[in-house]
Coordinates of C-alpha atoms in Angstrom, one line a residue:
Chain E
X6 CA 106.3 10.2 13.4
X7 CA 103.5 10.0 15.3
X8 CA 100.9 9.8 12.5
X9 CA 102.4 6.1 11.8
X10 CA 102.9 5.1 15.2
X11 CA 100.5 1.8 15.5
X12 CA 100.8 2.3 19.9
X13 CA 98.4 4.1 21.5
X14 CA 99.4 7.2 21.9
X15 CA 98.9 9.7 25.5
X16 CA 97.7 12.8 23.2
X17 CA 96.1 9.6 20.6
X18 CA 93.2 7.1 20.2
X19 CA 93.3 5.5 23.8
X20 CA 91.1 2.0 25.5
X21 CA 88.4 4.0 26.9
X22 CA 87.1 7.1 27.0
X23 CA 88.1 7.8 30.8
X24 CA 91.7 6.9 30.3
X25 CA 92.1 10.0 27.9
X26 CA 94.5 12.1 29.1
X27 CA 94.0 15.1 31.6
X28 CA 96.6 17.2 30.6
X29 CA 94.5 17.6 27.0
X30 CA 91.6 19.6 29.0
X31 CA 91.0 23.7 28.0
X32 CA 92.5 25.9 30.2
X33 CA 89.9 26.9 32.5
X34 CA 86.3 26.1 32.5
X35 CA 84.7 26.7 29.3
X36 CA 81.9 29.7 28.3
X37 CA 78.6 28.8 29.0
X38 CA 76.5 30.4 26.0
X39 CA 73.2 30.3 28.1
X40 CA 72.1 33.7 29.7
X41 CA 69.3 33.3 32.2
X42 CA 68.0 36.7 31.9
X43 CA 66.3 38.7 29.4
X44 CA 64.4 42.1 30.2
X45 CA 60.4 42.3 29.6
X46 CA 60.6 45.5 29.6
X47 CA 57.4 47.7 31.1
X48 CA 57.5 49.6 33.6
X49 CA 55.6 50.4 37.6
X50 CA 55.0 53.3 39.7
X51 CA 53.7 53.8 43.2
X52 CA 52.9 57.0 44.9
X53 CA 51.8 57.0 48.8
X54 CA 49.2 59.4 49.9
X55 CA 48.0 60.5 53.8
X56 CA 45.8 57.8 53.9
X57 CA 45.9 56.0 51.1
X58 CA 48.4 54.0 48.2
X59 CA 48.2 53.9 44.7
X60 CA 50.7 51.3 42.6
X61 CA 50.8 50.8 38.9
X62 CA 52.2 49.2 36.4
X63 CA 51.7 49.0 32.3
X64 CA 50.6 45.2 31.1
X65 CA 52.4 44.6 28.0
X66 CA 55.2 42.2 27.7
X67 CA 57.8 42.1 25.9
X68 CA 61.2 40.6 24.4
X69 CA 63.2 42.2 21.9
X70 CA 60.9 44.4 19.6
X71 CA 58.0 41.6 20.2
X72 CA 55.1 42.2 22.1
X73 CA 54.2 38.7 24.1
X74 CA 51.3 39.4 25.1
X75 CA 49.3 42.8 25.7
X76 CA 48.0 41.8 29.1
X77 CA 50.4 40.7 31.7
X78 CA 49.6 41.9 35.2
X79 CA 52.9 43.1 36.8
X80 CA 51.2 44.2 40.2
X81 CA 49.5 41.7 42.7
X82 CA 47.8 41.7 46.2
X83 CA 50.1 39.8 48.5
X84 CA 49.3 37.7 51.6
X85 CA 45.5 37.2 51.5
X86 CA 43.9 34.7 53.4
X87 CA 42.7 32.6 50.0
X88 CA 44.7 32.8 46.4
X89 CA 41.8 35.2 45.3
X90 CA 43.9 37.7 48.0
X91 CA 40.3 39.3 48.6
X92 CA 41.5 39.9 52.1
X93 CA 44.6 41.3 51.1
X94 CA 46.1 44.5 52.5
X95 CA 49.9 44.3 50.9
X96 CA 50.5 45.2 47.1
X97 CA 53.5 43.9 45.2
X98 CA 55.2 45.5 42.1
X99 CA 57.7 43.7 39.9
X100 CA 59.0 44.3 37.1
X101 CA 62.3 43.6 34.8
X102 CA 62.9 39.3 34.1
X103 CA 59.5 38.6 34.1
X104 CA 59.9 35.0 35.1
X105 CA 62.4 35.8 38.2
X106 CA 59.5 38.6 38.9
X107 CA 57.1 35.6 39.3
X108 CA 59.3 33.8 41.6
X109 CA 59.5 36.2 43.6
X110 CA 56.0 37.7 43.9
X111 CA 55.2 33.7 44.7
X112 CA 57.7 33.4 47.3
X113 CA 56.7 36.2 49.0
X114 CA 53.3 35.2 49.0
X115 CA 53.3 32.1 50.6
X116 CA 55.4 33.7 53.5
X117 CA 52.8 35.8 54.3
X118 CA 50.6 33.6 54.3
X119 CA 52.5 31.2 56.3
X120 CA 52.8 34.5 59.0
X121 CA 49.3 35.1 59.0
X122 CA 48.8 31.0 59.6
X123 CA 51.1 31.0 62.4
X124 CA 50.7 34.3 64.2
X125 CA 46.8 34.6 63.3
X126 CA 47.4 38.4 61.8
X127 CA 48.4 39.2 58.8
X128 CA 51.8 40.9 58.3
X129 CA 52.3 44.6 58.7
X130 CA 54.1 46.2 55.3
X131 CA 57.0 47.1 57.8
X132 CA 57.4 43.4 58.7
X133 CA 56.4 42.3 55.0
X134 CA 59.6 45.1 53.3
X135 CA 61.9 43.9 55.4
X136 CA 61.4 40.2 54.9
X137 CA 61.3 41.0 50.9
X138 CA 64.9 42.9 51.3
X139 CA 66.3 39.3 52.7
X140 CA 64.8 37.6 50.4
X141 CA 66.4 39.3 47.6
X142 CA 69.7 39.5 49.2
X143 CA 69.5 36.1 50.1
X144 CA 70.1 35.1 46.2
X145 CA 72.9 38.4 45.7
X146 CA 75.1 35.8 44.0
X147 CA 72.4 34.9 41.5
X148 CA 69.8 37.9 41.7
X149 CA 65.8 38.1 41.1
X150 CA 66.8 40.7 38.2
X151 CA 63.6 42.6 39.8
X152 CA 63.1 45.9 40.6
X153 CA 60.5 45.6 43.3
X154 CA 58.0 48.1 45.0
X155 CA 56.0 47.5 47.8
X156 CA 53.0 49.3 49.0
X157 CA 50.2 49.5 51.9
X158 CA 49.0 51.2 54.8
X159 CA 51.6 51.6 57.9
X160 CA 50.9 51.1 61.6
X161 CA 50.0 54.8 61.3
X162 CA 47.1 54.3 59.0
X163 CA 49.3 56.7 56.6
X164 CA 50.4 55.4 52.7
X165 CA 53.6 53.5 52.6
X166 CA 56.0 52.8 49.5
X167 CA 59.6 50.7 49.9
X168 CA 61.3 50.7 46.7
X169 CA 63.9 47.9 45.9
X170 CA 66.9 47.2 44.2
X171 CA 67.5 43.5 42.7
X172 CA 70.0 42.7 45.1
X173 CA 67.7 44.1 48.5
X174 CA 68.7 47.5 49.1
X175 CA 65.6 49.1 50.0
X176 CA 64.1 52.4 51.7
X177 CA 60.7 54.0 52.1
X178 CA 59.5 56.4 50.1
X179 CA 56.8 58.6 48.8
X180 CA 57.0 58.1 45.6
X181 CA 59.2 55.6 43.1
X182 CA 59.1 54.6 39.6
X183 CA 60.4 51.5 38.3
X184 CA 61.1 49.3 34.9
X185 CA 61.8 50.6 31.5
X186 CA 60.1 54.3 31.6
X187 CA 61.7 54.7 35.2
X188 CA 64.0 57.6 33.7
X189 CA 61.3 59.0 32.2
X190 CA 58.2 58.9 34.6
X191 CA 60.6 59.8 38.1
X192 CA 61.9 63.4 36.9
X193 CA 57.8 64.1 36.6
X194 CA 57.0 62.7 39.8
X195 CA 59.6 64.9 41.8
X196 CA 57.8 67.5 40.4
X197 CA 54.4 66.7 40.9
X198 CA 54.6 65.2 43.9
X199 CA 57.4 66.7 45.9
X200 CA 57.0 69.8 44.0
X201 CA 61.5 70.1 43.6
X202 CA 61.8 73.3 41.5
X203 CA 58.7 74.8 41.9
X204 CA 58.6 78.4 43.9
X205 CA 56.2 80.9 45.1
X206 CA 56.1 83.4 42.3
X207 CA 57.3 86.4 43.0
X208 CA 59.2 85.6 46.6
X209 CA 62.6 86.8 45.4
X210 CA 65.7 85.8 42.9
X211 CA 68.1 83.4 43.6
X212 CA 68.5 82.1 47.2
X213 CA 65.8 84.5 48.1
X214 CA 63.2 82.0 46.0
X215 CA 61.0 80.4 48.2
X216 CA 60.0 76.5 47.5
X217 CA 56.2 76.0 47.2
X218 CA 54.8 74.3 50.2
X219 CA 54.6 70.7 50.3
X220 CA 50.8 68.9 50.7
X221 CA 49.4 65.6 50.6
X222 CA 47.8 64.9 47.3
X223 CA 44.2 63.8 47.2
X224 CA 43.3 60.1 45.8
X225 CA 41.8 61.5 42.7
X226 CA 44.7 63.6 42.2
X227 CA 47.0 60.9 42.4
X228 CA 44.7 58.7 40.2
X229 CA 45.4 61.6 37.1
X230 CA 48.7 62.0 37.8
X231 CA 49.7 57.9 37.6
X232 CA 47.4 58.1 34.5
X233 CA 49.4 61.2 32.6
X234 CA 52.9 59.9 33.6
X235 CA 52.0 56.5 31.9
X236 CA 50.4 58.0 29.0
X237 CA 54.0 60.4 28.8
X238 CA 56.4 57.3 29.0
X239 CA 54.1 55.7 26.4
X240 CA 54.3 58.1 24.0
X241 CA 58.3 58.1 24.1
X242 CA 58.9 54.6 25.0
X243 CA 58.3 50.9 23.3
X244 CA 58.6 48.5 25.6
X245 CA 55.5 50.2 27.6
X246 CA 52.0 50.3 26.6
X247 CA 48.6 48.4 26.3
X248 CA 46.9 48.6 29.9
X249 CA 47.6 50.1 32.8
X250 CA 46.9 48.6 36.1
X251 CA 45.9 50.7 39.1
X252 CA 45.9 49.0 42.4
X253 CA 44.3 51.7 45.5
X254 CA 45.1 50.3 48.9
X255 CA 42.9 52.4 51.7
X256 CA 41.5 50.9 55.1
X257 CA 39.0 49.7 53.5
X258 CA 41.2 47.4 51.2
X259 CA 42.3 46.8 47.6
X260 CA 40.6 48.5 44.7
X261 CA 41.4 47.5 41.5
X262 CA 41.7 49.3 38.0
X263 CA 42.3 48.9 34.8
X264 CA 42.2 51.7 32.6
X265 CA 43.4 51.3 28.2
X266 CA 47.0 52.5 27.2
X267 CA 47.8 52.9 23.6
X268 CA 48.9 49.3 21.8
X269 CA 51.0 50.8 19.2
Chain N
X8 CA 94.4 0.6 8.9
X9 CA 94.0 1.1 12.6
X10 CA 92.5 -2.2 13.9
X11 CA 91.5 -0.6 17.3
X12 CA 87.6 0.1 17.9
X13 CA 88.4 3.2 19.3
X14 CA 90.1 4.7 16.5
X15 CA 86.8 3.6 14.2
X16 CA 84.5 6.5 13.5
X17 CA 86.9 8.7 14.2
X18 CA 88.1 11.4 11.8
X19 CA 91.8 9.7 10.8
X20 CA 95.3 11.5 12.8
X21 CA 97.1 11.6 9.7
X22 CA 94.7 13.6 7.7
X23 CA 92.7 15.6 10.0
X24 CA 95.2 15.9 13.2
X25 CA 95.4 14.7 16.3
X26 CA 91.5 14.3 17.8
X27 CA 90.6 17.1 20.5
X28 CA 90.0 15.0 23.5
X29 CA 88.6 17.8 25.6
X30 CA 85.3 16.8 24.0
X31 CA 85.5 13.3 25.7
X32 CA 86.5 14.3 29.1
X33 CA 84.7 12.8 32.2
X34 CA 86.0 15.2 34.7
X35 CA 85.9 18.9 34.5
X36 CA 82.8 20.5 34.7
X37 CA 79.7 19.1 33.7
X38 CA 78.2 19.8 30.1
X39 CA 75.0 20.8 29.5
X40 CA 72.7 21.8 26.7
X41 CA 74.4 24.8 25.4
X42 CA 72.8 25.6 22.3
X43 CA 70.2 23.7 20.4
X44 CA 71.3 21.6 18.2
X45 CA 68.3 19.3 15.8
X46 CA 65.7 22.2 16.1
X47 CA 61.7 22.7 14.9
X48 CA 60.6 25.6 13.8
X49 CA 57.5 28.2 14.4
X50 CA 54.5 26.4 16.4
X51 CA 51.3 29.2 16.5
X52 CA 48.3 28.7 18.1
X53 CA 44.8 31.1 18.5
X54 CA 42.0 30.5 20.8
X55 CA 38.2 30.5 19.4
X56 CA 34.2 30.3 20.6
X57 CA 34.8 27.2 22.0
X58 CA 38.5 26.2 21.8
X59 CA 42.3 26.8 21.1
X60 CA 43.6 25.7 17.5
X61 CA 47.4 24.7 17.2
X62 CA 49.8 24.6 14.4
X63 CA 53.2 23.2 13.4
X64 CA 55.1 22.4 10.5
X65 CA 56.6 18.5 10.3
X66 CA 60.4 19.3 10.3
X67 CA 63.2 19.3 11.9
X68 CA 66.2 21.2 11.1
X69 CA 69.8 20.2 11.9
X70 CA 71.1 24.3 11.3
X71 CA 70.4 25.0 7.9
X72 CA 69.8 21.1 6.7
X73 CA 66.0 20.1 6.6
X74 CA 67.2 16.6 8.5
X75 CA 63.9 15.1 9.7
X76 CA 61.3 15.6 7.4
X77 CA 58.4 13.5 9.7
X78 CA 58.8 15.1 13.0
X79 CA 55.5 15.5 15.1
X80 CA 55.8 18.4 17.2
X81 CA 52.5 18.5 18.2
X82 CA 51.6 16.8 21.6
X83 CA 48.1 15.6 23.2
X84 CA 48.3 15.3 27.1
X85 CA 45.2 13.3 28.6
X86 CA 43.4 13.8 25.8
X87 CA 42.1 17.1 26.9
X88 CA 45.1 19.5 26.3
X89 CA 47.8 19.9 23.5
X90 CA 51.6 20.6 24.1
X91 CA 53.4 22.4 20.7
X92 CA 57.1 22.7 20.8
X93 CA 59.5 25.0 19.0
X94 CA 63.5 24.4 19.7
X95 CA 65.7 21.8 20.7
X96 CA 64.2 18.1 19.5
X97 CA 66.0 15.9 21.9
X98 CA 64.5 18.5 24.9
X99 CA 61.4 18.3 23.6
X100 CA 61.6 13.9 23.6
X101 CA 62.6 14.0 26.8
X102 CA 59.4 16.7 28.0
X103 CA 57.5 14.4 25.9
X104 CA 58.7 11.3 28.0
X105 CA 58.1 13.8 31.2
X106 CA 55.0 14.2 30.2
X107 CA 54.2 10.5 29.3
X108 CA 54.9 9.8 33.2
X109 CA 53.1 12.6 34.6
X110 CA 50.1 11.2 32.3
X111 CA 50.3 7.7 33.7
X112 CA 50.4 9.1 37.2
X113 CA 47.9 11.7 36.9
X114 CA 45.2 8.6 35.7
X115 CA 46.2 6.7 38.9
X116 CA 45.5 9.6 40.6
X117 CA 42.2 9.2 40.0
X118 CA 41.6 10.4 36.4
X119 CA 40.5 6.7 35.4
X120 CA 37.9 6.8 37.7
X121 CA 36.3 9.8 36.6
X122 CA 36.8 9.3 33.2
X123 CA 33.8 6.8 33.4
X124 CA 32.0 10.0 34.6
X125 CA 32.9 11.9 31.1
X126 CA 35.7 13.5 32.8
X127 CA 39.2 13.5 31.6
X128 CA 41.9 13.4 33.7
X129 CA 42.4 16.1 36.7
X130 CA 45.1 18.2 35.3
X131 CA 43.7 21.1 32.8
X132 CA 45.4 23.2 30.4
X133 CA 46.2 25.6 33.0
X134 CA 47.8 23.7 35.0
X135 CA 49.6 21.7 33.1
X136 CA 51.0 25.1 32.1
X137 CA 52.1 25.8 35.7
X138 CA 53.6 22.7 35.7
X139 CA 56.0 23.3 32.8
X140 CA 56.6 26.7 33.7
X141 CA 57.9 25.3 37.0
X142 CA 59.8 22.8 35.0
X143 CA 61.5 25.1 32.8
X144 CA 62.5 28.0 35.2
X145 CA 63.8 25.2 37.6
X146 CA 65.9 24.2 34.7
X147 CA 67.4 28.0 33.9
X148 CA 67.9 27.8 38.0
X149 CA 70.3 25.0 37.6
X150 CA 72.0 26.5 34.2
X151 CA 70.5 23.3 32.4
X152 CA 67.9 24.6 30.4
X153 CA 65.5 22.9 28.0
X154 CA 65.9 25.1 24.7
X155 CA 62.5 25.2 23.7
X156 CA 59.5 27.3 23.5
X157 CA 56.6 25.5 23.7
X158 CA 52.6 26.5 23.5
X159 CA 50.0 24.8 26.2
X160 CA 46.6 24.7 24.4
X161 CA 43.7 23.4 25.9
X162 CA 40.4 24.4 28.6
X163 CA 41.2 26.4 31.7
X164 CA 39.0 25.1 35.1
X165 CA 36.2 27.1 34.1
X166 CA 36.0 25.6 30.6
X167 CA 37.3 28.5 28.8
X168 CA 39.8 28.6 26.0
X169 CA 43.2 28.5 27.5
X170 CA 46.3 29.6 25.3
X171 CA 49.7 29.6 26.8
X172 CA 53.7 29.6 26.7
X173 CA 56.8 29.0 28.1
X174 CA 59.9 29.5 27.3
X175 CA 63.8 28.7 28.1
X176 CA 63.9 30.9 30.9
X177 CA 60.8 30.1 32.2
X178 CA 58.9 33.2 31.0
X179 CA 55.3 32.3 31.1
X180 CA 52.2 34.1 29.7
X181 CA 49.1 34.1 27.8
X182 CA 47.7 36.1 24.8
X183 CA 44.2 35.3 22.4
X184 CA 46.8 34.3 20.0
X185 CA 50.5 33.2 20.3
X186 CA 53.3 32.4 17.7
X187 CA 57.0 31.2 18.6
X188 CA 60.1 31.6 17.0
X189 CA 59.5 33.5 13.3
X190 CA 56.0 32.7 13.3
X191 CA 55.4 35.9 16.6
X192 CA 56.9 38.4 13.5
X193 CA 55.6 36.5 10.8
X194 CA 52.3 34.9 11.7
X195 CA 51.0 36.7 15.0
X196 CA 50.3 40.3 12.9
X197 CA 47.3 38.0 10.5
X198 CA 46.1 36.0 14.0
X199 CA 45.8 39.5 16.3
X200 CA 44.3 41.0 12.9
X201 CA 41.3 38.2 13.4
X202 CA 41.7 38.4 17.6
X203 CA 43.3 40.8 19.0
X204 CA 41.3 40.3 21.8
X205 CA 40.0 38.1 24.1
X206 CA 36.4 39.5 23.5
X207 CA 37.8 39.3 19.4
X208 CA 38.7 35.6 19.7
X209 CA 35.5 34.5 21.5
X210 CA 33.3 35.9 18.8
X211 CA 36.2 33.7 16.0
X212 CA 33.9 30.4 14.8
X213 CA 36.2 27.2 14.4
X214 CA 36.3 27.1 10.5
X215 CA 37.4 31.1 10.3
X216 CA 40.2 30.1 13.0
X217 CA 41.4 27.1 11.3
X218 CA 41.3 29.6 7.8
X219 CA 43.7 31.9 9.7
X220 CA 46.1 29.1 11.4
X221 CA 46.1 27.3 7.5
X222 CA 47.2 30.5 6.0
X223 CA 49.4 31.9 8.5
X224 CA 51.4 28.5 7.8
X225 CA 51.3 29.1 4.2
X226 CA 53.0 32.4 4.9
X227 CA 55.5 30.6 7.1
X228 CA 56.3 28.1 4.6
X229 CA 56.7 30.9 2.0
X230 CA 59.5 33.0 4.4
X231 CA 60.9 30.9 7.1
X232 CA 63.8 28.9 5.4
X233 CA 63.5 26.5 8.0
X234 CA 60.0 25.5 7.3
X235 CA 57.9 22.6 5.5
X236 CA 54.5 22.6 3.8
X237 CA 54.0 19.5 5.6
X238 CA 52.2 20.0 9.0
X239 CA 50.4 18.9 12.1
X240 CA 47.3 20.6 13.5
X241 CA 45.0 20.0 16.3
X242 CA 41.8 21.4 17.6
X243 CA 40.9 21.2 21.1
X244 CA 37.4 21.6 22.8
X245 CA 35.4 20.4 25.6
X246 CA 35.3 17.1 23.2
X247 CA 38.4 16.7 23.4
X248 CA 41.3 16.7 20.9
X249 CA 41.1 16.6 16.9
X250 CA 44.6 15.9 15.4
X251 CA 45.7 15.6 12.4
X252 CA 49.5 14.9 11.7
X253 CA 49.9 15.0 8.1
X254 CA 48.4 17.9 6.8
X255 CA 49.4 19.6 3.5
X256 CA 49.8 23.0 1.8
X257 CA 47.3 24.0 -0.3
X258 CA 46.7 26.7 -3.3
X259 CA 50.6 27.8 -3.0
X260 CA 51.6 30.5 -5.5
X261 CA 54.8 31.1 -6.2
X262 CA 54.5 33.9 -8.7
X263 CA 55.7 36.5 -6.3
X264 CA 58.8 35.1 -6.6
X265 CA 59.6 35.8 -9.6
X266 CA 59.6 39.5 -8.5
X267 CA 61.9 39.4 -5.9
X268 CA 64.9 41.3 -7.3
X269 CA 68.4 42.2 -5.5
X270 CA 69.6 39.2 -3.8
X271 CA 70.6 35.2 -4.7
X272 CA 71.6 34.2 -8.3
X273 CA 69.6 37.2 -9.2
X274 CA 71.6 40.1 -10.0
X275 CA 69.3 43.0 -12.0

C-alpha cells in the first residue's frame, strides 16, 4: 500500500517542488474568479441640430444599489489646445465601466492633441469618429465596455452625432441615447425629434395618413427636450439621477451646463 | 514518521490522502491574486472647512476569524496626504512598499529642497490619486489585480480638501464624503446627512467632523461582524497630518441588543 511506502512516490511527497509530477495538473486552465467589469450605470444623450449640438449625460455613479458619488462628469471637451480644453470644438460621451470610459476619453485626447501638434489644426469630428471607431476595435478581444457618443460641428457648419458600440461599430446620427435609461429615453426621442408616428390630423386612414413634416429643432427646444427626457428616465430608473450635464457645441465653442436632477 | 523535509508540514497521506500537487505546480499558467485572502474592513473618510478626516478600524480578518488585531491601515504619504485601505492585506503591504519608493523618489525629485521652503513634497492628494488609479486599472488590464479599495485623503493643487477612491478595477472618483466596503451602506447615510455637499462639507468645523467619523465607527463596530472598536484616525490640513493609531471606542451601549429577537441562540 502506498500509504506505507517509505519511497518517494510520482503522485507523493517528492525532492522539490519542480520535480512534482505533470501528469497531476487540472485538466485545462483553471477559472479565474476576477471580472474586470462592473456597470456604473447612468446614462447620456446627444441630439444634433442645423447649426448646433447638444450632448448630456446624468452625474451620479453607481455600483450595485450604491451611489459613489453624486457628481461624476461622464461628458468631456476633447482635443483642446491646454487640459482646461477651453479651445475645444469635439465633445465626448461615455458611459457604462466607468474606469474603461476614462481610458478611453484619455486616449482619445491625447491623440487629438497630438494631431493638432503635428498638423497645426485641430481634428475635424469626421477625422476624430473615425479614429475613435479604431480605437475601440483595436481592443475587440478585451473591449472598452463603453458605449460612446461623439458630437461637434461638421465641415458643413451643421450638428453632428456618431454613436458607438463597445467594440467600434459606429454611424452618424441625429439623435442617440446611451447608458442605463437608453431604452427608456430613445423611444421619446424618435418621437420628438424625428417625429415617427406622428401625422397631419385629419389627412386620411391608414396608408392615406400623412407623416408630419420633418424640421430642425431650435437650441432652446432641444435644451427642454434633453431636460424632460432625463427627468422621465429619472423618475423610472435608479441607476440615473443627481445632475445633469449639458454640453452646447456652436461655432462659437463649448457651452457648458449643469442643471439639478432628483438624488433620490 | 516520514524523515523527509518535504513531507514536514504537510497534512499526512495516510490520514488525509494523497496531497493535491496542482497547487505546487511551476508550469501551467501563472497564478494570481484571485480572491482576497487576510482582509480589513470599512475605511470612511469626509472632507471639512479646512481638511479631509480618515477612519479605520485596527483589524484584519482572515474570512470570519479576527486574525490581526493591530493592523494599521491607515497610511501617511509625504506627510501631506493619507492613503486608507480596505481589502486584501498583503496588496495593500506591497502599495505600502510602492508607495515608500515613490516617496523616496519624489524627495530626490526635489521635495527636500523645498521642504526648507515650508513645502512638502511635489506630489498632492490629487495626484497621488491619479497615480494609483493608473496603478490599479493597469493591474485589472493584466488580470492581476490588487483587491483593495483604498481612499486618497489629502489637499488638491489649489489647497482645497481633496477626498478620493479607487478601487480593483480601477474605478476612480470623488464625493464630500466616502465609505468602502459596509461602511458606503452603513456609515455614508450619517456622513452625507452632515455633508451631502461640497458647499455642506465646507461649512463642517473639524470637531463636528471628527463627531461624525467617531460615531459612524461606533455604528460599524456595532454591525459589521468584521470589525474592531480599536481604530486608527487621521486628520489632514495644510499643517500637515494628525494620526492617531490606537484610538478606542467610547460610550458603547449594548442595550439594544437585548431586543433583537428572531435569529442566533434566540428563538422567541
Amino acid at each position: 500500500m502506498a500509504m506505507f511506502s517509505q519511497n518517494p512516490l510520482m503522485n507523493g511527497p517528492n525532492y522539490s517542488f519542480s520535480d512534482a509530477p505533470k501528469t497531476s495538473a487540472p485538466e485545462g486552465s483553471r477559472e479565474h474568479r476576477f471580472d474586470p467589469y462592473t456597470d456604473n450605470g447612468g446614462s447620456t444623450l446627444a441630439i444634433a441640430g442645423a447649426d448646433f449640438a447638444i450632448m448630456a449625460g446624468d452625474t451620479r455613479l453607481t455600483s450595485g444599489y450604491s451611489i459613489n458619488s453624486r457628481h461624476h462628469p461622464k461628458v468631456f471637451k476633447i482635443g483642446g489646445t491646454t487640459a482646461d480644453q477651453h479651445d475645444a470644438t469635439i465633445v465626448l460621451s461615455v458611459v457604462g465601466f466607468a474606469a474603461d470610459g476614462e481610458a478611453l476619453k484619455e486616449r482619445l485626447d491625447s491623440i487629438c492633441k497630438m494631431y493638432r501638434y503635428r498638423h497645426g489644426k485641430p481634428m475635424s469630428v469626421k477625422a476624430c469618429a473615425q479614429r475613435l471607431s479604431t480605437i475601440l476595435y483595436q481592443k475587440r478581444f478585451f473591449p472598452y465596455y463603453a458605449y460612446a457618443i461623439l458630437g461637434g460641428l461638421d465641415e458643413a457648419g451643421k450638428g453632428a452625432v456618431y454613436s458607438y458600440d463597445p467594440v467600434g461599430s459606429y454611424e452618424r446620427e441625429q439623435c442617440r441615447a446611451g447608458g442605463a435609461a437608453a431604452s427608456l429615453i430613445m423611444p421619446f426621442l424618435d418621437n420628438q425629434v424625428n417625429f415617427k408616428n406622428q401625422y397631419v390630423p385629419g389627412s386620411g386612414e391608414g396608408h392615406a395618413l400623412q407623416e408630419r413634416e420633418r424640421r430642425p429643432l431650435s437650441r432652446n427646444e432641444v435644451e427642454i427636450l434633453v431636460k424632460d427626457a432625463f427627468d422621465g428616465a429619472v423618475e423610472r430608473h435608479i441607476e440615473v439621477g443627481d445632475g445633469l450635464q449639458m454640453m452646447v457645441i456652436t461655432s462659437n465653442g463649448v457651452e457648458e451646463i449643469l442643471l439639478p436632477l432628483k438624488k433620490d | 514518521m516520514d524523515h523527509r523535509p518535504q513531507a514536514w508540514g504537510r497534512p499526512r497521506d495516510d490520514v488525509y490522502g494523497a496531497y493535491d500537487y496542482s497547487y505546487l505546480q511551476s508550469g501551467g499558467p501563472k497564478q494570481m491574486t484571485q480572491s482576497p485572502v487576510v482582509t480589513g474592513t470599512s475605511v470612511i473618510g469626509i472632507k471639512f472647512k479646512d481638511g479631509v478626516i480618515l477612519a479605520a478600524d485596527n483589524l484584519a480578518s482572515y474570512g470570519s476569524l479576527a486574525r490581526f488585531t493591530d493592523v494599521k491601515r491607515l497610511r501617511v504619504f509625504l506627510g501631506t496626504s493619507v492613503v486608507g485601505f480596505g481589502g486584501d492585506v498583503s496588496d495593500m503591504q506591497y502599495l505600502d512598499r510602492h508607495l515608500n519608493e515613490l516617496a523616496i523618489d519624489e524627495s530626490y525629485e526635489g521635495g527636500g529642497a523645498q521642504e526648507e521652503h515650508g513645502e512638502k513634497g511635489k506630489l498632492n492628494a490629487a495626484n497621488l490619486h491619479t497615480y494609483l488609479h493608473k496603478l490599479m486599472y493597469r493591474r485589472r488590464n493584466d488580470f492581476d489585480p490588487l483587491w483593495n479599495q483604498v481612499l486618497v485623503a489629502g489637499l488638491d493643487a489649489a489647497g482645497k480638501p481633496h477626498l478620493s477612491s479607487v478601487d480593483l478595477r480601477g474605478t476612480a472618483f470623488t464625493s464630500p464624503s466616502l465609505a468602502t466596503g459596509f461602511g458606503a451602506a452603513l456609515a455614508q447615510p450619517i456622513m452625507r446627512k452632515y455633508a451631502a455637499t461640497e458647499e455642506d462639507a465646507a461649512r463642517l468645523t473639524r470637531d463636528q467632523a471628527v463627531k461624525v467619523v467617531q460615531d459612524c465607527m461606533k455604528v460599524l463596530y456595532y454591525r459589521d461582524a468584521r470589525s474592531l472598536d480599536k481604530y486608527s484616525i487621521a486628520v489632514v490640513t495644510k499643517d500637515g497630518v494628525e494620526l492617531k493609531e490606537d484610538e478606542q471606542l467610547e460610550k458603547q451601549s449594548w442595550a439594544f441588543a437585548e431586543q433583537i429577537r428572531g435569529y442566533g441562540t434566540q428563538t422567541v
